[in-house]
Tab-separated table of C-alpha atoms in Angstrom:
chain	number	residue	atom	x	y	z
L	1	UNK	CA	6.917	8.866	-6.161
L	2	UNK	CA	3.826	6.682	-6.315
L	3	UNK	CA	4.246	3.310	-7.984
L	4	UNK	CA	2.525	2.485	-11.283
L	5	UNK	CA	0.229	0.030	-9.485
L	6	UNK	CA	-0.720	2.633	-6.892
L	7	UNK	CA	-1.488	5.216	-9.582
L	8	UNK	CA	-3.726	2.741	-11.384
L	9	UNK	CA	-5.674	2.177	-8.166
L	10	UNK	CA	-6.177	5.900	-7.574
L	11	UNK	CA	-9.134	6.277	-9.899
L	12	UNK	CA	-11.073	9.581	-9.957
L	13	UNK	CA	-14.015	7.812	-8.269
L	14	UNK	CA	-11.914	6.717	-5.300
L	15	UNK	CA	-10.244	10.115	-5.084
L	16	UNK	CA	-13.642	11.839	-5.026
L	17	UNK	CA	-14.886	9.539	-2.285
L	18	UNK	CA	-11.683	10.064	-0.299
L	19	UNK	CA	-11.998	13.833	-0.575
L	20	UNK	CA	-15.525	13.631	0.849
L	21	UNK	CA	-14.298	11.519	3.784
L	22	UNK	CA	-11.549	14.037	4.505
L	23	UNK	CA	-13.981	16.959	4.330
L	24	UNK	CA	-16.329	15.325	6.838
L	25	UNK	CA	-13.478	14.255	9.130
L	26	UNK	CA	-12.101	17.794	9.254
L	27	UNK	CA	-15.592	19.208	9.808
L	28	UNK	CA	-15.893	16.867	12.794
L	29	UNK	CA	-12.584	18.153	14.186
L	30	UNK	CA	-10.925	14.719	14.122
L	31	UNK	CA	-7.404	13.738	13.172
L	32	UNK	CA	-6.781	10.680	11.016
L	33	UNK	CA	-5.540	8.683	13.987
L	34	UNK	CA	-8.650	9.553	15.991
L	35	UNK	CA	-10.963	8.487	13.173
L	36	UNK	CA	-8.928	5.310	12.779
L	37	UNK	CA	-9.442	4.490	16.440
L	38	UNK	CA	-13.189	5.026	16.107
L	39	UNK	CA	-13.394	2.702	13.083
L	40	UNK	CA	-10.832	0.091	14.244
L	41	UNK	CA	-8.256	0.771	11.517
L	42	UNK	CA	-4.847	2.440	11.473
L	43	UNK	CA	-4.184	6.107	10.800
L	44	UNK	CA	-2.365	5.031	7.621
L	45	UNK	CA	-5.468	3.262	6.324
L	46	UNK	CA	-7.579	6.394	6.836
L	47	UNK	CA	-4.914	8.299	4.902
L	48	UNK	CA	-5.048	5.794	2.061
L	49	UNK	CA	-8.833	6.076	1.855
L	50	UNK	CA	-8.692	9.868	1.780
L	51	UNK	CA	-6.066	9.838	-0.977
L	52	UNK	CA	-7.968	7.251	-3.025
L	53	UNK	CA	-5.163	4.717	-2.699
L	54	UNK	CA	-7.342	1.850	-1.526
L	55	UNK	CA	-10.747	0.448	-2.311
L	56	UNK	CA	-13.358	1.095	0.353
L	57	UNK	CA	-16.011	-1.531	1.058
L	58	UNK	CA	-19.575	-0.629	1.986
L	59	UNK	CA	-19.194	-1.973	5.519
L	60	UNK	CA	-16.275	0.377	6.135
L	61	UNK	CA	-18.183	3.289	4.574
L	62	UNK	CA	-20.962	2.538	7.066
L	63	UNK	CA	-18.484	2.572	9.964
L	64	UNK	CA	-17.107	5.898	8.748
L	65	UNK	CA	-20.581	7.364	8.470
L	66	UNK	CA	-21.424	6.297	12.011
L	67	UNK	CA	-18.135	7.535	13.461
L	68	UNK	CA	-18.473	10.937	11.794
L	69	UNK	CA	-22.221	11.183	12.477
L	70	UNK	CA	-22.628	11.990	8.779
L	71	UNK	CA	-26.343	11.106	8.647
L	72	UNK	CA	-25.822	8.785	5.701
L	73	UNK	CA	-23.756	11.212	3.570
L	74	UNK	CA	-20.797	8.845	3.266
L	75	UNK	CA	-22.996	5.846	2.484
L	76	UNK	CA	-24.822	7.850	-0.203
L	77	UNK	CA	-21.531	9.057	-1.655
L	78	UNK	CA	-20.275	5.470	-1.795
L	79	UNK	CA	-23.401	4.296	-3.649
L	80	UNK	CA	-23.394	7.286	-6.005
L	81	UNK	CA	-19.797	6.684	-7.031
L	82	UNK	CA	-20.487	2.989	-7.518
L	83	UNK	CA	-23.470	3.747	-9.746
L	84	UNK	CA	-21.452	6.330	-11.663
L	85	UNK	CA	-18.828	3.711	-12.468
L	86	UNK	CA	-21.501	1.244	-13.592
L	87	UNK	CA	-23.506	3.711	-15.679
L	88	UNK	CA	-20.775	5.114	-17.932
L	89	UNK	CA	-21.479	3.554	-21.345
L	90	UNK	CA	-18.611	4.899	-23.407
L	91	UNK	CA	-16.750	2.895	-26.024
L	92	UNK	CA	-13.953	0.797	-24.505
L	93	UNK	CA	-11.213	3.015	-25.925
L	94	UNK	CA	-12.811	6.094	-24.283
L	95	UNK	CA	-13.752	4.590	-20.932
L	96	UNK	CA	-10.897	5.901	-18.785
L	97	UNK	CA	-10.894	9.510	-19.981
L	98	UNK	CA	-14.428	10.474	-18.833
L	99	UNK	CA	-13.454	9.358	-15.329
L	100	UNK	CA	-10.448	11.680	-15.375
L	101	UNK	CA	-12.487	14.435	-17.016
L	102	UNK	CA	-15.204	14.262	-14.347
L	103	UNK	CA	-12.791	15.182	-11.525
L	104	UNK	CA	-10.418	17.466	-13.429
L	105	UNK	CA	-9.538	21.013	-12.373
L	106	UNK	CA	-8.449	21.884	-15.904
L	107	UNK	CA	-9.518	20.497	-19.290
L	108	UNK	CA	-7.722	21.453	-22.502
L	109	UNK	CA	-9.343	20.517	-25.816
L	110	UNK	CA	-8.360	20.773	-29.477
L	111	UNK	CA	-11.129	19.949	-31.960
L	112	UNK	CA	-10.745	19.630	-35.721
L	113	UNK	CA	-14.088	18.467	-37.153
L	114	UNK	CA	-16.939	18.847	-34.655
L	115	UNK	CA	-17.929	20.883	-31.623
L	116	UNK	CA	-16.544	19.152	-28.541
L	117	UNK	CA	-19.063	16.926	-26.743
L	118	UNK	CA	-19.030	19.107	-23.617
L	119	UNK	CA	-20.188	22.111	-25.672
L	120	UNK	CA	-22.785	20.453	-27.913
L	121	UNK	CA	-26.440	21.476	-27.796
L	122	UNK	CA	-28.972	18.672	-27.485
L	123	UNK	CA	-30.124	19.165	-31.098
L	124	UNK	CA	-26.541	19.019	-32.414
L	125	UNK	CA	-25.750	15.950	-30.291
L	126	UNK	CA	-28.912	14.137	-31.454
L	127	UNK	CA	-27.777	14.386	-35.080
L	128	UNK	CA	-24.445	12.807	-34.185
L	129	UNK	CA	-25.865	10.268	-31.699
L	130	UNK	CA	-29.189	8.838	-32.902
L	131	UNK	CA	-28.918	5.981	-30.381
L	132	UNK	CA	-30.902	7.088	-27.263
L	133	UNK	CA	-28.446	5.525	-24.805
L	134	UNK	CA	-25.437	7.187	-26.420
L	135	UNK	CA	-27.254	10.527	-26.537
L	136	UNK	CA	-28.260	10.239	-22.866
L	137	UNK	CA	-24.679	9.402	-21.901
L	138	UNK	CA	-23.410	12.487	-23.756
L	139	UNK	CA	-25.873	14.811	-22.028
L	140	UNK	CA	-25.197	13.300	-18.595
L	141	UNK	CA	-21.470	13.714	-19.190
L	142	UNK	CA	-22.001	17.402	-19.988
L	143	UNK	CA	-24.070	18.010	-16.872
L	144	UNK	CA	-21.623	16.238	-14.605
L	145	UNK	CA	-18.533	18.033	-15.892
L	146	UNK	CA	-20.132	21.474	-16.248
L	147	UNK	CA	-21.843	21.492	-12.822
L	148	UNK	CA	-20.465	23.975	-10.313
L	149	UNK	CA	-17.744	24.131	-9.346
L	150	UNK	CA	-16.857	23.704	-13.028
L	151	UNK	CA	-13.272	23.078	-14.096
L	152	UNK	CA	-11.358	25.556	-16.205
L	153	UNK	CA	-11.969	24.536	-19.823
L	154	UNK	CA	-9.676	25.835	-22.570
L	155	UNK	CA	-10.818	24.953	-26.094
L	156	UNK	CA	-9.154	25.571	-29.449
L	157	UNK	CA	-11.663	24.924	-32.234
L	158	UNK	CA	-10.754	24.865	-35.913
L	159	UNK	CA	-12.624	27.475	-37.935
L	160	UNK	CA	-13.964	24.836	-40.336
L	161	UNK	CA	-16.173	23.474	-37.515
L	162	UNK	CA	-18.199	26.695	-37.639
L	163	UNK	CA	-18.994	26.096	-41.315
L	164	UNK	CA	-19.490	22.302	-41.303
L	165	UNK	CA	-23.236	21.667	-41.298
L	166	UNK	CA	-24.537	19.184	-38.742
L	167	UNK	CA	-28.316	18.878	-38.985
L	168	UNK	CA	-30.376	21.832	-40.142
L	169	UNK	CA	-29.518	25.518	-40.433
L	170	UNK	CA	-31.493	26.047	-37.225
L	171	UNK	CA	-29.416	23.421	-35.420
L	172	UNK	CA	-26.201	25.134	-36.498
L	173	UNK	CA	-27.420	28.590	-35.551
L	174	UNK	CA	-28.446	27.381	-32.094
L	175	UNK	CA	-25.109	25.596	-31.668
L	176	UNK	CA	-23.037	28.639	-32.571
L	177	UNK	CA	-25.174	30.887	-30.377
L	178	UNK	CA	-24.505	28.459	-27.536
L	179	UNK	CA	-20.760	28.683	-28.193
L	180	UNK	CA	-21.048	32.450	-27.834
L	181	UNK	CA	-22.895	31.993	-24.535
L	182	UNK	CA	-20.303	29.540	-23.236
L	183	UNK	CA	-17.470	31.856	-24.216
L	184	UNK	CA	-18.734	34.328	-21.619
L	185	UNK	CA	-18.484	31.795	-18.777
L	186	UNK	CA	-15.684	32.651	-16.308
L	187	UNK	CA	-14.440	29.051	-16.451
L	188	UNK	CA	-14.289	28.829	-20.280
L	189	UNK	CA	-11.673	30.085	-22.736
L	190	UNK	CA	-12.777	29.451	-26.310
L	191	UNK	CA	-10.479	30.283	-29.227
L	192	UNK	CA	-10.953	29.704	-32.959
L	193	UNK	CA	-7.979	28.520	-34.988
L	194	UNK	CA	-7.923	29.973	-38.513
L	195	UNK	CA	-7.394	27.566	-41.398
L	196	UNK	CA	-3.630	27.327	-41.089
L	197	UNK	CA	-1.085	24.563	-40.639
L	198	UNK	CA	0.233	24.002	-37.121
L	199	UNK	CA	3.016	21.436	-37.292
L	200	UNK	CA	2.603	20.068	-33.747
L	201	UNK	CA	-1.139	19.397	-34.144
L	202	UNK	CA	-1.919	16.241	-36.123
L	203	UNK	CA	-5.286	15.204	-34.632
L	204	UNK	CA	-7.923	16.253	-32.111
L	205	UNK	CA	-7.121	15.626	-28.450
L	206	UNK	CA	-8.078	16.511	-24.893
L	207	UNK	CA	-6.058	16.692	-21.662
L	208	UNK	CA	-7.635	16.429	-18.198
L	209	UNK	CA	-5.533	17.745	-15.304
L	210	UNK	CA	-6.308	16.812	-11.688
L	211	UNK	CA	-5.746	18.922	-8.578
L	212	UNK	CA	-2.510	17.005	-7.901
L	213	UNK	CA	-1.312	18.017	-11.415
L	214	UNK	CA	-1.530	14.494	-12.843
L	215	UNK	CA	-2.776	14.331	-16.432
L	216	UNK	CA	-4.688	11.972	-18.694
L	217	UNK	CA	-5.178	12.496	-22.411
L	218	UNK	CA	-7.641	11.348	-25.027
L	219	UNK	CA	-6.200	11.277	-28.545
L	220	UNK	CA	-8.345	10.837	-31.658
L	221	UNK	CA	-7.055	8.364	-34.253
L	222	UNK	CA	-8.239	7.518	-37.763
L	223	UNK	CA	-10.618	4.767	-36.624
L	224	UNK	CA	-11.310	5.414	-32.926
L	225	UNK	CA	-9.129	6.966	-30.214
L	226	UNK	CA	-7.024	6.146	-27.203
L	227	UNK	CA	-6.474	7.266	-23.646
L	228	UNK	CA	-2.915	7.848	-22.493
L	229	UNK	CA	-1.065	8.821	-19.342
L	230	UNK	CA	2.346	8.322	-20.938
L	231	UNK	CA	4.626	11.225	-19.902
L	232	UNK	CA	6.030	11.609	-23.419
L	233	UNK	CA	2.530	11.768	-24.955
L	234	UNK	CA	1.410	14.296	-22.359
L	235	UNK	CA	4.472	16.502	-22.845
L	236	UNK	CA	4.018	16.498	-26.627
L	237	UNK	CA	0.313	17.320	-26.352
L	238	UNK	CA	0.927	20.144	-23.856
L	239	UNK	CA	3.465	21.631	-26.267
L	240	UNK	CA	1.052	21.234	-29.176
L	241	UNK	CA	-1.754	22.936	-27.245
L	242	UNK	CA	0.498	25.886	-26.401
L	243	UNK	CA	1.307	26.266	-30.109
L	244	UNK	CA	-2.377	26.069	-31.026
L	245	UNK	CA	-3.309	28.744	-28.504
L	246	UNK	CA	-0.548	30.990	-29.833
L	247	UNK	CA	-1.843	30.679	-33.405
L	248	UNK	CA	-5.551	30.944	-32.524
L	249	UNK	CA	-7.622	34.119	-32.370
L	250	UNK	CA	-7.956	35.697	-28.958
L	251	UNK	CA	-11.219	35.297	-27.047
L	252	UNK	CA	-12.734	38.621	-28.186
L	253	UNK	CA	-11.860	38.088	-31.855
L	254	UNK	CA	-13.203	34.548	-31.563
L	255	UNK	CA	-16.591	35.882	-30.459
L	256	UNK	CA	-16.610	38.348	-33.356
L	257	UNK	CA	-15.857	35.593	-35.874
L	258	UNK	CA	-18.549	33.265	-34.502
L	259	UNK	CA	-21.109	36.098	-34.720
L	260	UNK	CA	-20.030	36.833	-38.299
L	261	UNK	CA	-20.446	33.176	-39.332
L	262	UNK	CA	-23.906	33.043	-37.708
L	263	UNK	CA	-25.002	36.165	-39.580
L	264	UNK	CA	-23.500	35.235	-42.945
L	265	UNK	CA	-24.056	31.471	-43.087
L	266	UNK	CA	-26.627	30.307	-40.534
L	267	UNK	CA	-29.273	33.045	-40.648
């Protein structure tokens, strides 16, 4: 089992870079030991880079690019990941979760008051985020996570969100129409939770699951929120999400309810 220190080092950015190195190495028909010999490092070091267990300096990225005849792909990937890390402008309590979210294979979300940020239209988001930088960060986050290949995204949304006005009637109608559109995506499962009490669910949360099945969670609190990778927190949230899905409307009935609310309230 990986140590706590090692897990902290394996950020999504390093894992993404490592996956690109592995892809190019395999495309070149080289084994790790052979690439290590070409770049003057050990096979183990190449393995650590590919698994995201070690930080990779630009000079080594350049050596990799030359050895794999990648025409600058590795160098560009290194710079892109560096800029991505610098450009994320989330609040401090939220900073780790977008990194996990951006490389996740599966995202599970429970929302109680607002449409989740990944599913917000620009007009809806502008009402919530009048600051241009915050709005731009939200839209960039959407585009990055939703780009193909998109992760599986399972969302349970409380019914009250459909009725809570954010902006104008037109903004709400567009937002709910967009939810209907998203619900048809192969990668999205959207369910509405009727106004009932679910004991395990006390606040909104999201869970991002990586390809190696490791999880990170973002949990909303009364004043801000927190990111957690604590096994007990993750187990409790997974159980809560299963309960929420069991109590929520199925996907088809969810679409019918959203259409009904559009027709009766936002038209």
